[in-house]
Amino acid sequence: MKITFMPDTYTVEELKVSHLQDRTYCIFDLEGTGINPAEESVTQFGAMYYKKGESLDSSFSSLVRASKAIPEAVAKLTGISNEDMIQASSFAEVYHAFLELIGDKVLVTQAGYEYDCPC
């Protein structure tokens, strides 16, 4: 595979993608204390499996102990409070559990780029 980067675009040559319609997808989303990843903290991982147009029974949701307080506006938006952080797991624990969950699934996110991990 050859990737050529240009200022506004890139091209991929000899890329082979087979049977994507038969693969299981892991659709995931992350919540955080704000939108600037350089200053904010992840507060939740959420994921579900999807295959051939149907949601599968398997899903994943875990709070992540934030490294800073959750602003009131964000708590109202996400439903995740500072009190929830007391029992939340560390980022490393949740991230490793998420990696085990995804295995060879095709990763898809509906969110912006702010907290989407480079898994």
GROMACS .gro file of C-alpha atoms in nm:
model
  119
    1MET     CA    1   0.000   0.000   0.000
    2LYS     CA    2   0.129   0.344  -0.091
    3ILE     CA    3   0.000   0.662   0.075
    4THR     CA    4   0.077   1.000  -0.082
    5PHE     CA    5   0.014   1.311   0.128
    6MET     CA    6  -0.054   1.650  -0.032
    7PRO     CA    7  -0.148   1.981   0.133
    8ASP     CA    8  -0.526   1.932   0.112
    9THR     CA    9  -0.569   1.562   0.040
   10TYR     CA   10  -0.406   1.223   0.034
   11THR     CA   11  -0.431   0.917  -0.189
   12VAL     CA   12  -0.403   0.551  -0.105
   13GLU     CA   13  -0.289   0.309  -0.376
   14GLU     CA   14  -0.316  -0.070  -0.365
   15LEU     CA   15  -0.543  -0.070  -0.060
   16LYS     CA   16  -0.731  -0.398  -0.030
   17VAL     CA   17  -1.043  -0.406   0.185
   18SER     CA   18  -1.234  -0.729   0.173
   19HIS     CA   19  -1.574  -0.827   0.302
   20LEU     CA   20  -1.645  -0.523   0.514
   21GLN     CA   21  -2.016  -0.604   0.504
   22ASP     CA   22  -1.942  -0.928   0.692
   23ARG     CA   23  -1.729  -0.767   0.962
   24THR     CA   24  -1.843  -0.672   1.310
   25TYR     CA   25  -1.818  -0.301   1.385
   26CYS     CA   26  -1.746  -0.146   1.723
   27ILE     CA   27  -1.912   0.194   1.740
   28PHE     CA   28  -1.761   0.394   2.024
   29ASP     CA   29  -1.781   0.735   2.185
   30LEU     CA   30  -1.589   0.915   2.458
   31GLU     CA   31  -1.715   1.182   2.697
   32GLY     CA   32  -1.489   1.437   2.860
   33THR     CA   33  -1.469   1.739   3.087
   34GLY     CA   34  -1.455   1.967   2.781
   35ILE     CA   35  -1.350   1.972   2.415
   36ASN     CA   36  -0.980   2.063   2.428
   37PRO     CA   37  -0.786   1.735   2.471
   38ALA     CA   38  -0.471   1.921   2.575
   39GLU     CA   39  -0.652   2.058   2.882
   40GLU     CA   40  -0.945   1.826   2.946
   41SER     CA   41  -0.996   1.472   3.069
   42VAL     CA   42  -1.192   1.169   2.943
   43THR     CA   43  -1.482   1.077   3.174
   44GLN     CA   44  -1.648   0.784   2.993
   45PHE     CA   45  -1.594   0.519   2.726
   46GLY     CA   46  -1.903   0.376   2.558
   47ALA     CA   47  -1.924   0.120   2.277
   48MET     CA   48  -2.158  -0.123   2.104
   49TYR     CA   49  -2.129  -0.390   1.834
   50TYR     CA   50  -2.308  -0.366   1.502
   51LYS     CA   51  -2.318  -0.624   1.222
   52LYS     CA   52  -2.513  -0.646   0.896
   53GLY     CA   53  -2.753  -0.369   0.988
   54GLU     CA   54  -2.827  -0.490   1.339
   55SER     CA   55  -2.713  -0.392   1.684
   56LEU     CA   56  -2.566  -0.689   1.870
   57ASP     CA   57  -2.625  -0.760   2.238
   58SER     CA   58  -2.269  -0.681   2.341
   59SER     CA   59  -2.192  -0.330   2.467
   60PHE     CA   60  -1.937  -0.153   2.685
   61SER     CA   61  -1.973   0.146   2.915
   62SER     CA   62  -1.734   0.260   3.183
   63LEU     CA   63  -1.672   0.581   3.369
   64VAL     CA   64  -1.314   0.708   3.377
   65ARG     CA   65  -1.181   0.896   3.678
   66ALA     CA   66  -1.124   1.252   3.552
   67SER     CA   67  -0.803   1.433   3.633
   68LYS     CA   68  -0.996   1.754   3.692
   69ALA     CA   69  -1.340   1.864   3.807
   70ILE     CA   70  -1.631   1.829   3.566
   71PRO     CA   71  -1.782   2.172   3.490
   72GLU     CA   72  -2.151   2.209   3.578
   73ALA     CA   73  -2.252   2.267   3.214
   74VAL     CA   74  -2.076   1.947   3.106
   75ALA     CA   75  -2.235   1.751   3.392
   76LYS     CA   76  -2.579   1.869   3.277
   77LEU     CA   77  -2.503   1.775   2.916
   78THR     CA   78  -2.355   1.429   2.983
   79GLY     CA   79  -2.526   1.330   3.306
   80ILE     CA   80  -2.184   1.250   3.454
   81SER     CA   81  -2.112   1.424   3.785
   82ASN     CA   82  -1.808   1.482   4.001
   83GLU     CA   83  -1.965   1.243   4.253
   84ASP     CA   84  -1.959   0.970   3.985
   85MET     CA   85  -1.581   1.012   3.963
   86ILE     CA   86  -1.529   0.883   4.318
   87GLN     CA   87  -1.589   0.520   4.215
   88ALA     CA   88  -1.467   0.550   3.853
   89SER     CA   89  -1.175   0.345   3.722
   90SER     CA   90  -0.848   0.492   3.598
   91PHE     CA   91  -0.804   0.576   3.230
   92ALA     CA   92  -0.546   0.297   3.192
   93GLU     CA   93  -0.783   0.034   3.336
   94VAL     CA   94  -1.072   0.138   3.113
   95TYR     CA   95  -0.855   0.177   2.803
   96HIS     CA   96  -0.713  -0.175   2.842
   97ALA     CA   97  -1.062  -0.320   2.894
   98PHE     CA   98  -1.175  -0.136   2.579
   99LEU     CA   99  -0.882  -0.278   2.379
  100GLU     CA  100  -0.978  -0.630   2.489
  101LEU     CA  101  -1.337  -0.563   2.382
  102ILE     CA  102  -1.258  -0.441   2.032
  103GLY     CA  103  -1.028  -0.721   1.923
  104ASP     CA  104  -1.034  -0.721   1.541
  105LYS     CA  105  -1.357  -0.521   1.508
  106VAL     CA  106  -1.378  -0.229   1.266
  107LEU     CA  107  -1.373   0.088   1.479
  108VAL     CA  108  -1.629   0.360   1.406
  109THR     CA  109  -1.700   0.676   1.600
  110GLN     CA  110  -1.983   0.923   1.562
  111ALA     CA  111  -1.800   1.194   1.751
  112GLY     CA  112  -1.559   1.465   1.651
  113TYR     CA  113  -1.184   1.420   1.673
  114GLU     CA  114  -1.136   1.565   2.020
  115TYR     CA  115  -1.115   1.245   2.228
  116ASP     CA  116  -1.127   0.967   1.971
  117CYS     CA  117  -0.837   0.747   2.068
  118PRO     CA  118  -0.586   0.622   1.809
  119CYS     CA  119  -0.661   0.259   1.893
   0.00000   0.00000   0.00000
